[in-house]
Amino acid sequence: KCENLQRVGAFKFRGAWNFLSALSDEQRAQGVITYSSGNHAQAAALACRLQHVVCTVVMPSFAPAAKRAATLGYGASVMHYDELGESRDGLAERLARERGWTLMPPFDHPDIVAGQGTAAAELLESHGPLDALLAPVGGGGLLSGTGLAAAADGRFTHVVGVEPALGDDAGRSFRSGKLERAENADTICDGARTPALSELTFGLVRRYAHDFVACTDPEVVRAMRFVWERMKLVVEPTGALALAALMSGRVRFPGKRVGVIVSGGNVDLEQVLGWFASMPTPS
């Protein structure tokens, strides 16, 4: 499921659009605020522009220039939390209270989760039944929605969450039964650096996911290179996580029908060339 071809280049547009669609007329008139340094920021900005809602995005001053430019280009206002001496969620929550804005979390909201789940719902409708369905995991919104969609489909699908090895908090939480964290995960999969699931997504993935695996950054780069060279698709590291789990043998479903959600394609081209150059050319 190529969400790299989605509006703003990532699945995040689905959740942002669904969240806005559920707001009252009064909330829409007041505006929304969110926090993100990446795909959610751009998704919120574009969804708000298309639905005529004023949008403010809290992000760091050191956010990738391309992502900040895209967020501004879609019509949002940007505030830098680090220059104001507050945490990103703390600043967003304070401004929401003071100015009457509605806070749009990146993943910790039922309407966001439901929106993200439409990717898996579409895949199951068009290509199901599937024996297994793999999705990357950051804050857990996409995997939660994926698990919900698979359960609603009614034809049993083995749902697997895939994380970077250096940011495997969700898998550890799933196995231990308590929320665990992975602070400052040093991985190229920037969309999966969220330090922990939320209480909402933790509960959902424990109920609707069946397994978790983790892939190393070199495994992700190999999967990215395969997609770029063989499929002619631009995919970001987090977007290649689920495919990396298959290609590396971290999960095996011989003879089965397996769905893979490619979550996004927003990546710095110079970085990609460096990653590819550091690898041996595949035979």
Backbone as a ProteinNet text record, in pm:
[ID]
protein_1_A
[PRIMARY]
KCENLQRVGAFKFRGAWNFLSALSDEQRAQGVITYSSGNHAQAAALACRLQHVVCTVVMPSFAPAAKRAATLGYGASVMHYDELGESRDGLAERLARERGWTLMPPFDHPDIVAGQGTAAAELLESHGPLDALLAPVGGGGLLSGTGLAAAADGRFTHVVGVEPALGDDAGRSFRSGKLERAENADTICDGARTPALSELTFGLVRRYAHDFVACTDPEVVRAMRFVWERMKLVVEPTGALALAALMSGRVRFPGKRVGVIVSGGNVDLEQVLGWFASMPTPS
[TERTIARY]
86	0	90	97.1	198.9	151.5	164.1	126.7	228.8	342.1	434.8	372.8	266.4	194.7	73.2	52.9	-58.4	-33.5	-137.6	-120.3	-16.5	73.3	189.9	290.7	270.6	370.3	371.6	261.3	260.4	117.5	99.8	-31.9	-92.1	-10.8	-56	-172	-183.7	-293	-428.3	-436.5	-563.8	-614.6	-528.2	-568.5	-602.2	-520.5	-545.6	-680	-708.6	-835	-953.3	-941.9	-1052.1	-1074.9	-966.7	-978.4	-1052.7	-1014	-1077.7	-1224.8	-1254.6	-1391.4	-1486.4	-1434.4	-1518.1	-1536.9	-1469.7	-1480.6	-1615.2	-1658	-1778.8	-1748.3	-1850.8	-1831.6	-1758.6	-1788.3	-1722	-1573.4	-1540.1	-1398.3	-1324	-1386	-1322.3	-1298	-1392.3	-1377.7	-1265.4	-1243.1	-1138	-998	-985.2	-855.1	-798.6	-691.9	-628.2	-478.7	-420.2	-275.8	-228.5	-110.3	-53.4	96.7	161.7	306.9	366	470.4	537	653.6	755.7	866.6	871	768.4	776.7	647.7	608.1	495.6	362.6	341.9	215	200.7	310.2	304.2	252.6	307.4	265	121.3	85.1	-50.2	-152.8	-125	-216.8	-231.2	-118.9	-122	-207.3	-187.8	-264.3	-411.2	-438.6	-577.6	-652.7	-586.2	-649.4	-673.9	-579.1	-599	-718.5	-728.6	-836.3	-973.4	-972.1	-1098.7	-1120.2	-1034.2	-1049.9	-1046	-947.6	-926.8	-786.6	-777.4	-647.1	-564	-437.7	-352.1	-221	-183.4	-52.9	20.7	146.9	227.2	346.6	363.1	478.8	585.1	702.3	811.8	944.1	1052.7	1181.4	1242.7	1325.4	1392	1488.8	1531.5	1626.5	1556.4	1425.7	1353.8	1409.7	1405.8	1455.4	1393.3	1478.2	1431.6	1320.8	1331.7	1231	1094	1093.8	967.1	905.3	990	938.9	883.9	956.9	911.8	779.1	765	639.6	524	547.9	443.4	397	493	458.1	390.1	438.5	382.1	237.6	199.7	60.3	-28.2	31.3	-48.1	-50.9	25.2	24.9	121.1	96.9	193.1	281.4	407.9	502.5	558.2	563.4	625.5	734.8	847.2	961.8	965.1	933.9	924.6	1059.1	1169	1298.9	1345.3	1302.7	1339.5	1258.1	1147.1	1061.4	1082.4	1171	1205.8	1099.2	1015.2	911.3	920.7	857.2	847.1	745.9	753.4	663.4	518.3	491.1	353	306.8	399.7	364	323.2	399.3	365.9	233.3	212.7	88.4	-31.6	-18.9	-129.9	-160.1	-55.7	-77.4	-148.3	-102	-164.5	-306.9	-332.5	-469.1	-562.7	-516.4	-599.2	-618.5	-509.4	-514.2	-589.7	-582.2	-637.6	-761.5	-804.3	-926.2	-910.7	-786.5	-762	-786.2	-817.3	-830.2	-695.2	-652.6	-524.9	-543.5	-462.8	-464.8	-338.1	-345.7	-225.2	-178	-48.9	1.5	-55.5	-87.2	-137.9	-232.6	-229.3	-301	-444.4	-526.3	-666.4	-744.7	-864.2	-941.5	-966.8	-992.3	-1020	-894.3	-779	-652.3	-630.8	-647.5	-629.9	-724.4	-851.2	-949.5	-911.6	-864.2	-822.1	-705.8	-606.5	-490.7	-532.3	-632.9	-676.8	-738	-775.4	-834.9	-735.2	-605	-505.5	-517	-520	-534	-671.5	-774.3	-909.4	-916.8	-855.5	-853.5	-776.1	-663	-580.8	-655.5	-722	-797.6	-916.5	-977.5	-1090.2	-1046.3	-930.8	-887.2	-807.4	-734.7	-645.7	-665.2	-757.6	-777.6	-846.1	-852.9	-800.6	-648.1	-588.7	-444.2	-414.6	-310.4	-269.5	-197.8	-124.7	-49.9	-46.5	-32.5	-27.1	76.2	176.2	287.7	279.4	304.6	301.4	412	473.1	573.9	509.5	590.6	539.3	625.7	561.4	624	546.3	445.7	357.2	245	230.1	132.1	-1.6	-19.1	-146.5	-175.7	-76.2	-95.5	-119.5	-39.3	-57.4	-191.1	-230.9	-361	-472.9	-468.9	-570.7	-566.5	-445.5	-429.3	-492.3	-465.4	-523.5	-675.3	-727.1	-872.2	-935.6	-872	-925.6	-925	-817.5	-809.4	-916.3	-939.3	-1042.5	-1180.9	-1205.7	-1336.8	-1360.2	-1251.4	-1262.6	-1321.4	-1289.3	-1351.4	-1283.7	-1189.3	-1113.1	-978.3	-943.5	-827.5	-701.4	-637.6	-511.1	-412.4	-295.1	-189.4	-123	-143.6	-96.1	37.2	139	274.2	321.1	367	428.8	579.2	637.4	782	845	950.9	1021.3	1169.4	1239.2	1384.9	1443.3	1552.1	1610.8	1650.3	1686.4	1728.1	1610.7	1489.8	1371	1258.1	1283.4	1189.4	1098.6	1061.4	981.7	845.8	782.2	648.6	652.4	750.2	762.5	789.9	876.7	904.5	780.3	704.5	581.2	479.7	469	376.1	406.4	534.6	573.8	570.4	601.8	606.9	471.6	380.9	250.4	248.2	355.9	360.1	430	396	453.9	603.5	682	826	867.9	988.9	1032.1	1164.3	1186.5	1315.3	1351.1	1423.6	1454.7	1566	1548.5	1651.3	1705.2	1615.5	1655.1	1742.1	1862.4	1959.6	1942.2	1836.1	1805.1	1771.7	1795.8	1760.1	1608.7	1536.1	1389.1	1326.9	1333.7	1292.3	1143.7	1062	920.1	888.3	988.7	967.5	1050.5	1090.1	1168.7	1082.9	951.2	863.6	903.7	928.3	985.1	894.6	761.7	671.8	535.5	462.3	321.8	244.7	122	33.5	-48.9	-119.8	-208.5	-311.9	-361	-460.7	-403.3	-292.1	-238.1	-180.4	-128.3	-78.7	-191.1	-305.1	-418.1	-466.7	-467	-516	-421.2	-290.3	-198.9	-190.6	-206.3	-207.5	-328.6	-438.3	-559.6	-563	-512	-534.6	-408.8	-289.4	-168.2	-133	-58.4	-25	123.8	207.1	351.2	423.8	548	636.6	773.5	838.3	976.9	1050.5	1182.9	1266.6	1373.2	1402.6	1502.4	1614.8	1734.5	1848	1843.4	1915.4	1920.8	1977.6	2085.2	2131.6	2026.2	1946.1	1837.5	1734.9	1707.4	1613.5	1668.4	1797.2	1858.2	1854.1	1877.7	1871	1730.3	1629.7	1492.1	1459.9	1506.8	1487	1547.7	1669.3	1738.4	1664.8	1613.3	1536.1	1414.5	1341.8	1221.5	1256.5	1362.1	1402.8	1444.8	1528.7	1585.9	1489	1416.6	1332.9	1190.5	1137.7	997.9	984.9	1099.7	1102.3	1015.4	1016.4	938	1029.2	1000.3	1073.7	1010.3	1088.2	1040.1	1137.5	1086.4	1171.2	1204.9	1302.2	1340.3	1224.4	1146	1033.8	936.7	919.4	830	876.5	1007	1062.8	1072.7	1034.9	1051.9	979.1	853.3	775.2	833	874.2	935.4	1069.2	1144.3	1273	1255.2	1144.9	1120.2	1106.2	1044.1	1029.7	1161.4	1226.5	1347.3	1461.4	1466.3	1572.9	1544.4	1420.5	1383.2	1343.4	1325.7	1280.8	1142.4	1062.6	934.7	930.2	865.5	858.5	715.1	661.7	528.3	533	605.9	620.2	486.1	463.8	342.5	216.8	232.8	117.3	102.5	-16	-43.3	-16.7	82.3	128.8	112.1	45.7	31.6	139.4	189.7	293.6	249.5	247.6	215	344.3	362.5	475.1	425.4	472.5	404.9	433.4	546.5	575.3	698.7	717.4	829.7	899.5	887	949.7	1090.2	1188.7	1326.8	1419.7	1530.1	1631.3	1712.9	1714.7	1779.3	1929.2	1994.5	2138.9	2169.4	2084.8	2103.4	2089.4	1988.3	1964.5	2084.9	2140.5	2256.6	2373.6	2388.9	2494.9	2472.9	2347.9	2317.1	2341.9	2298.3	2316.8	2464.5	2541.3	2684.2	2760.9	2707.9	2778	2756.1	2666.9	2635	2700.1	2737.9	2782.7	2669.3	2703.6	2602.3	2548.6	2414.2	2358	2389.3	2413.2	2445.2	2319.7
-117.5	0	123	192.6	297.3	432.6	453.9	582.7	692.1	654.7	755.9	833.3	779.8	847.1	924.8	925.4	996.7	1147.9	1227.5	1371.1	1397.2	1489.3	1525	1411	1302.7	1196.3	1102.1	1094.4	1004.1	977.7	868.2	827.7	930.1	1017.9	1112.3	1200.2	1220	1302.6	1242.8	1110.6	1043.4	1081.6	1071.2	1102.7	1249.1	1337.2	1480.4	1518.1	1465.2	1494.8	1444.8	1322.5	1265	1342.8	1384.2	1461.6	1592.1	1663.7	1791.8	1772.7	1665.6	1641.1	1619.4	1579.2	1552	1673.8	1785.8	1904.9	1974.9	2045	2126.5	2254	2321.8	2447.5	2549.6	2551.1	2644.7	2613	2485.5	2447.5	2482.1	2458.3	2488.1	2638.2	2718.2	2863.5	2914.3	2847.9	2889.6	2854.1	2742.2	2698.3	2583.4	2523.1	2409.3	2434.6	2362.7	2365.1	2221.2	2192.7	2058.7	2070.7	1958.2	1958.5	1841.5	1871.9	1770.5	1837.5	1759.9	1812.6	1745.7	1667.6	1589.3	1577.1	1452.5	1426.8	1475.2	1465	1511.1	1661.8	1734.5	1880	1918	1854.4	1884.4	1839	1723.3	1671.5	1763.9	1809.2	1899.4	2030	2081.1	2208.3	2198.1	2093.3	2080.4	2049.7	1959.8	1926.6	2050.4	2132.1	2255.1	2352.7	2364.3	2454.6	2410.6	2281.3	2230.5	2241.7	2238.2	2249.5	2389.8	2483.6	2625.4	2644.7	2582.7	2593.8	2651.6	2751.4	2810.8	2709.9	2693.1	2590.3	2650.2	2613.1	2648	2519.3	2512.1	2392.2	2427.4	2354.5	2369.6	2269.9	2320.3	2234.4	2294.3	2218.9	2274.7	2363.4	2457.3	2545	2467.7	2348.2	2267	2159.7	2171.1	2076.3	2084	1973.4	1976.5	2092.1	2165.5	2285.5	2253.8	2140.6	2104.7	2081.9	2019	1991.8	2120.1	2209.6	2338.4	2420.3	2420.1	2495.6	2442.1	2309.8	2250.3	2285.6	2281.9	2316.1	2460.1	2551.1	2691	2705.2	2630.4	2638.3	2593.9	2502.3	2457.4	2553.8	2660.7	2766.5	2772.7	2687.6	2689.4	2795.1	2839	2919.6	2825	2860.8	2773.8	2845.7	2775.7	2825.8	2728.1	2780.5	2698	2685.7	2566.2	2546.7	2562.3	2520.6	2526.7	2670.1	2761.4	2901.8	2968	2904.6	2958.8	2887.4	2788.4	2720.9	2628.8	2573.6	2480.7	2352.7	2245.8	2123.8	2146.6	2066.2	2090.2	2065.7	1956.3	1929.3	2025.3	2066.5	2162.3	2296.5	2345.4	2472.1	2462	2351.9	2334.8	2328.5	2257	2246	2380.6	2456.3	2587.5	2682.9	2689.9	2779.8	2738.5	2608	2560.8	2611.9	2605.1	2653.3	2805	2876.8	3023.1	3084.7	3024.2	3087.1	3017.3	2912.8	2846	2758.1	2723.1	2635.4	2490	2407.4	2263.6	2197	2115.5	2045.4	1919.2	1906.1	1788	1706.5	1601.2	1522.3	1447.5	1416.4	1341.3	1199.7	1136.8	998.7	964.5	1040.4	1003.2	1056.7	1008.6	1050.3	948.4	911.5	810.9	848.1	975.9	1015.2	1007.7	1033.7	1017.1	869.7	784.9	639.7	587.2	628.5	580.7	623.8	747.4	793.8	714	686.6	609	467.8	413.8	277.7	260.7	372.4	359.2	306.2	322.9	267.4	115.2	51.9	-94.6	-137.9	-60.6	-96	-99.8	-1.4	1.3	-116.9	-147.7	-258.7	-391.1	-412	-535.2	-543.3	-429.5	-428.6	-460	-407.6	-424.2	-552.4	-601.2	-714.5	-828.3	-813.2	-917	-1039.4	-1148.8	-1158.9	-1172.7	-1124.9	-1133.5	-1222	-1302.3	-1385.3	-1302.7	-1201.3	-1116.6	-974.4	-878	-737.1	-669.8	-606.3	-545.4	-393.7	-324.7	-178.7	-126.1	-12.8	46.6	107	125.2	176	291.1	404.8	516	538.1	626.1	646.2	544.9	464.5	356.6	387.5	510.4	543.6	460.8	443.2	365	217.8	161	18.9	-3.4	89.2	76.5	74.3	168.8	172.4	50.2	1.6	-118.7	-239.6	-254	-364.9	-356.2	-236	-217.3	-252.9	-208.4	-237.4	-386.7	-454.1	-599.2	-672.1	-626.5	-690	-666.3	-543.9	-512.3	-589.1	-621.2	-695.6	-834.8	-892.8	-1019.1	-1144.6	-1128.3	-1242.7	-1237.4	-1337.4	-1323.8	-1286.5	-1179.6	-1132.7	-1115.5	-1174.8	-1166	-1028.5	-939.6	-801.2	-789.3	-738.3	-728.9	-583.5	-533.7	-402	-413.4	-320	-323.8	-193	-205.6	-89.8	-94.2	19.6	15.8	-47.9	-118.9	-189.7	-94.9	29.5	126.2	203	171.5	237	138	31.2	-81	-75.9	43.4	57.6	-10.2	-4	-61.3	-213.1	-276.9	-421	-463.8	-389.8	-422.4	-401.7	-296.1	-271	-382.7	-424.6	-531.5	-659.6	-690.1	-814.9	-805.1	-687.2	-673.7	-640.4	-585.2	-547.2	-412.6	-334.6	-200.1	-106.3	21.1	117.8	134.3	111.6	131.3	239.1	292	407.8	380.2	457.7	455.8	601.4	662.5	804.8	828.1	932.1	977	861.1	786.9	671.7	717.2	663.5	703.2	614.9	641.1	561.3	653	606.3	686.1	689.2	603.2	597.7	707.1	830.9	943.9	940.2	876.9	866.6	768.6	692.7	594.3	627.5	755.2	796.1	837.6	832.9	866.3	782.4	845	767.9	661.8	675.6	576.2	583.1	473.5	473.3	559.2	595.2	658.9	550.2	587.4	490.1	437.7	526.6	486	384.5	418.3	327.8	201.3	210.9	92.2	-8.2	40.5	-48.9	-111.2	-32.6	-83.5	-186.7	-159.4	-256	-384.5	-373.9	-496.3	-582.5	-517.5	-592.1	-641.9	-559.5	-590.3	-630.1	-609.6	-657.3	-795.4	-870.1	-1007.6	-1029.3	-940.5	-960.6	-830.3	-819	-707.2	-760.9	-696.2	-727.2	-595.1	-603.5	-483.6	-509.3	-405.4	-415	-315.3	-351.5	-261	-157.6	-47.9	54	-0.1	-80.9	-137.3	-221.6	-295.3	-372.9	-280.6	-168.7	-71.1	-10.7	22.9	82.8	-14.9	-142.5	-241.1	-249.1	-244.4	-246.5	-120.1	-5.5	120.3	113.8	63.5	58.5	-32.5	-143	-233.2	-160.8	-88.1	-18.2	91.4	167.1	274.4	218	112.3	61.7	-26.6	-113.9	-211.1	-161.2	-86.5	-42.3	102.6	174.3	314.3	403.6	377	453	518.1	643.8	714.2	678.6	614.7	569.9	616.6	664.5	706.8	585.9	599.6	485.1	423.2	505.3	449.1	378.2	434	372	235.5	208.9	80.9	-21	15.8	-74.6	-207.1	-200.8	-324.7	-417.1	-360.5	-443.4	-499.5	-420.6	-467.6	-590.3	-596	-712.8	-839.2	-828.2	-943	-977.8	-877	-902.1	-955.2	-914.6	-958.8	-1095	-1143	-1269.5	-1256.4	-1133.3	-1114.8	-1176.7	-1172.3	-1244.2	-1330.8	-1444.3	-1536.4	-1587.6	-1572.5	-1624.1	-1695.3	-1805.9	-1873.9	-1919.9	-1887.2	-1929.3	-1854.4	-1746.3	-1671.7	-1538.6	-1480	-1348.4	-1244.1	-1158.5	-1064.7	-922	-838.3	-696.7	-616.3	-513.7	-427.5	-282.4	-208.7	-66.5	13.8	81.4	173.2	309.9	356.2	466.6	604.3	622.3	755.8	761.9	877.8	895.1	1029.5	1095.1	1226.1	1208.4	1231.3	1205.4	1299.8	1333.5	1419.5	1338.6	1382.2	1303.8	1290.5	1393.7	1384.1	1278.4	1270.7	1167	1028.4	1011.8	881.2	837.6	928.1	893.7	851.1	916.7	877.7	739.3	709.1	576.1	468.6	493.5	395.1	375.9	485	477.3	397.8	395.7	322.6	173	128.5	-13.6	-73.8	-199.5	-268	-275.6	-265.8	-280.3	-421.8	-437.5	-573.8	-651.8	-781	-864.6	-900.3
0	0	0	-112.4	-132.5	-82.1	47.1	104.9	74.2	14.7	-36.5	-152.2	-211.5	-319.6	-268.1	-138	-75	-78.2	-56.5	-40.6	67.4	46	128.4	140.3	67.3	62.6	180.5	255.3	370.5	416	489.2	540.3	635.3	690.6	792.3	744.8	615	563.3	598.8	603.4	633.4	772.7	871.9	1008.5	1027.1	967.3	980.6	918.7	800.8	733.5	816.3	868.3	945.7	1074.9	1140.5	1264.3	1238.8	1134.9	1103.8	1066.9	996.1	951	1067.5	1183.2	1300	1389.7	1360	1444.1	1423	1526.2	1514.9	1435.8	1392.1	1319.9	1406.5	1533.7	1626	1637.9	1651.7	1661.2	1532.4	1419.8	1292	1277.9	1326.3	1316.9	1406.4	1519.7	1613.3	1562.8	1491.4	1442.6	1523.2	1471.1	1538.6	1553.9	1648.7	1668	1680.3	1628.6	1638.7	1658.4	1681.3	1697.5	1620.7	1546	1464.2	1393	1362.6	1282.7	1146.7	1114	991.2	915	889	799.2	854.6	985.6	1042.2	1028.3	1041.2	1026.1	888	785.8	649.6	625.7	680.1	662.1	726	848	916.5	839.7	791.7	719.2	592.9	514.7	390	416.9	510.4	541.2	589.2	670.7	718.6	603.1	513.3	400.3	316.1	290.6	207.1	276.1	411.3	485	543.1	503.7	541.9	693.1	755.3	899.1	922	1009.2	1040.7	1120.4	1081.9	1142.3	1192.6	1314.2	1369.9	1403	1364.6	1388.2	1475.7	1584.2	1672.2	1627.4	1594.3	1550.9	1597.2	1594.3	1637	1530.5	1571.6	1475.6	1387	1434	1357.7	1274.5	1258.4	1172.5	1031.2	956.1	818.6	739.9	670.5	600.1	500.8	433.5	333.1	397.6	515.8	582.2	639.1	691.1	739.4	623.1	512.1	395.6	342.5	339.8	292.3	384.6	516.6	613.2	593.9	577.3	550.6	415.2	317.5	183.4	176.5	265.1	270.1	347.7	403.2	463.4	614.3	683.7	829.8	883.4	1005.3	1079	1160.2	1176.3	1246.7	1368.5	1481.7	1604	1645.8	1695.4	1735.3	1888.2	1936.7	2080.4	2150.4	2084.2	2149.5	2171.6	2086.3	2103.1	2213.9	2252.2	2358.1	2491	2492.4	2617	2671.6	2584.7	2627.3	2546.1	2596.9	2517.7	2407.2	2301.2	2188.5	2225.3	2296.4	2335.4	2444.6	2533.2	2637.2	2579.5	2482.1	2417.4	2344	2270.9	2195.4	2288.8	2399.8	2494.5	2560.2	2594.4	2657.6	2562.2	2438.3	2342	2309.3	2305.7	2281.6	2391.2	2516.5	2628.1	2620.8	2598.5	2603.8	2486.9	2370	2250.5	2195.6	2262.8	2221	2098.5	2065.6	1951.7	1991.5	1893.4	1916.5	1891.8	1987	1972.9	1889.2	1783.9	1697.6	1724.9	1805.5	1834.1	1709.4	1701.6	1585.2	1575.2	1690.7	1684.8	1798.2	1906.1	2027.6	2028.7	1933.2	1929.1	1846.7	1890.2	1816	1670.2	1641.6	1503	1416	1474.6	1401.4	1369.4	1470.1	1451.4	1344.5	1352.2	1255.1	1113.8	1100.7	968.4	913.5	998.1	952.3	911.8	978.4	948.4	811	745.7	612.9	510.1	534.4	441	436.1	553.6	558.7	510.1	543.1	498.3	345.9	280.4	133.8	77.4	140.3	92.6	104	216.4	236	141.1	113.2	21	-121.7	-161.6	-299.9	-323.2	-220.1	-240.6	-140.6	-47.7	52.6	-4.4	74	209.3	212.6	321.4	339.7	460.6	447.9	560.9	666.8	622.1	714.7	660.4	752.2	715.8	804.7	741.6	814	802.3	915.2	917	1008.5	973.7	1061.8	1185.5	1290.2	1417.4	1467	1494.1	1563.1	1691.7	1683.6	1798.1	1806.1	1701.7	1704	1640.5	1586.8	1525	1401.7	1314.9	1193.3	1226	1315.3	1349.5	1420.1	1507.2	1573.8	1470.6	1376.3	1272.6	1183.5	1156.4	1074.7	1143.5	1272.6	1347.5	1354.7	1373.9	1378.4	1244	1135.7	1002.5	974.9	1015.2	993.8	1074.4	1198.5	1281.6	1222.1	1174.6	1116.2	986.8	916.3	790.6	814.1	929.7	966.9	914.4	822.2	772.1	840.8	921.8	1010.1	933.1	978.3	922	1036.2	1023.1	1124	1111	1207.7	1200.8	1274.9	1204.1	1259.7	1255.9	1368.8	1375.4	1356.9	1282	1253.2	1300.1	1379.9	1435.5	1399.1	1410.3	1401.2	1526.9	1511.3	1625.8	1737.9	1703.4	1804.5	1864.2	1822.2	1876.4	1891.3	1964.5	1970.7	2093.4	2136.4	2258.4	2247.4	2128.6	2113.9	2129.3	2067.3	2079.9	2222.8	2290.6	2430.6	2516.6	2488.4	2562.8	2538.9	2414.1	2376.6	2453.8	2467.1	2533	2685.1	2740.5	2886.7	2947.9	2865.1	2917	2985.6	2974	3031.8	2933.7	2940	2847.3	2872.9	2769.9	2778.9	2680.6	2697.6	2620	2548.8	2443.9	2373.4	2344.3	2434.9	2423.6	2321	2239.2	2144.9	2059.7	1999.9	1918.5	1801.4	1793.4	1690.1	1566.9	1491.5	1373.7	1257.6	1136	1018.8	998.2	1066.9	1053.3	1139.8	1092	1174.4	1208	1123.9	1153.6	1264.2	1310.5	1417	1540.3	1554.5	1671.5	1789.9	1776.4	1888.4	2009	2124.9	2236.9	2295.8	2277.5	2338.3	2271.7	2281.3	2244.9	2344.8	2310.8	2408.4	2476.8	2582	2647.7	2548.2	2462.1	2362.5	2265.3	2201.3	2099.4	2162.8	2283.4	2352.4	2372.7	2420.1	2440.5	2311	2204	2075.9	2014.7	2019.4	1956.9	2040	2171.1	2252.2	2217.8	2179.8	2149.5	2005.1	1910.5	1769.2	1691	1745.4	1678.9	1732.4	1652.5	1691.3	1715.1	1662.1	1679.1	1645.5	1694.5	1662.5	1625.7	1530.2	1497.7	1480.3	1484.6	1469.2	1363.8	1284.4	1177.4	1201.4	1159.4	1170.7	1058.5	1076.1	971.6	839.9	840.5	713	642.1	717.7	656	591.1	655.6	600.4	472.1	471.4	352.4	235.2	262.2	154.1	95.8	182.2	133.1	54.5	103.7	31.5	-107.8	-113.1	-242.1	-340.2	-290.8	-376.3	-434.5	-348.4	-394.4	-493.7	-464.1	-554.7	-690.8	-690.2	-815.5	-892.5	-823.8	-893.8	-917.3	-823	-833.6	-879.3	-881.7	-927	-839.7	-708.7	-613.4	-510	-475.1	-370.4	-235.7	-150.9	-20.2	86.4	198.1	308.9	397.6	489.1	571.9	649.7	718.1	793.1	700.3	580.9	483.7	436.8	448.2	403.6	516	638.2	752.3	733.8	693.9	683.3	577.4	464	360.5	407.4	484	536.5	624.5	698.1	783.6	700.2	583.5	494.3	425.7	368.1	290.2	375.9	503.2	593	655	640.1	702.7	847.9	895.5	1034.2	1054.6	950.3	950.4	825	835.4	721.2	706.9	587.9	557.6	423.1	415	285.6	229.3	103	35.7	76.7	155.3	205.8	132.2	145.1	87.8	194.9	169.7	271.7	222	301.4	271.8	343.2	276.5	332.4	316.7	425.3	416.5	409	296.4	276.3	321.7	437.3	505.4	447.2	377.5	325.9	238.9	176.4	84.7	97	213.8	232.8	289.6	205.2	245.7	172.5	238.4	178.1	77.5	-48.2	-153.2	-131.5	-79.9	-55.5	50	153.8	255.4	194.4	110.6	48.8	-32.4	-111.1	-193.1	-105.1	9.8	102.6	159.2	196.3	249.2	144.2	22.2	-83.3	-115.7	-113.9	-144.9	-40.3	81.7	188.9	183.8	94.7	83.4	-39	-32.9	-154.7	-254.3	-381.9	-485.3	-484	-475.3	-470.3	-597.1	-581.6	-696.5	-772.9
[MASK]
+++++++++++++++++++++++++++++++++++++++++++++++++++++++++++++++++++++++++++++++++++++++++++++++++++++++++++++++++++++++++++++++++++++++++++++++++++++++++++++++++++++++++++++++++++++++++++++++++++++++++++++++++++++++++++++++++++++++++++++++++++++++++++++++++++++++++++++++++++++++++++

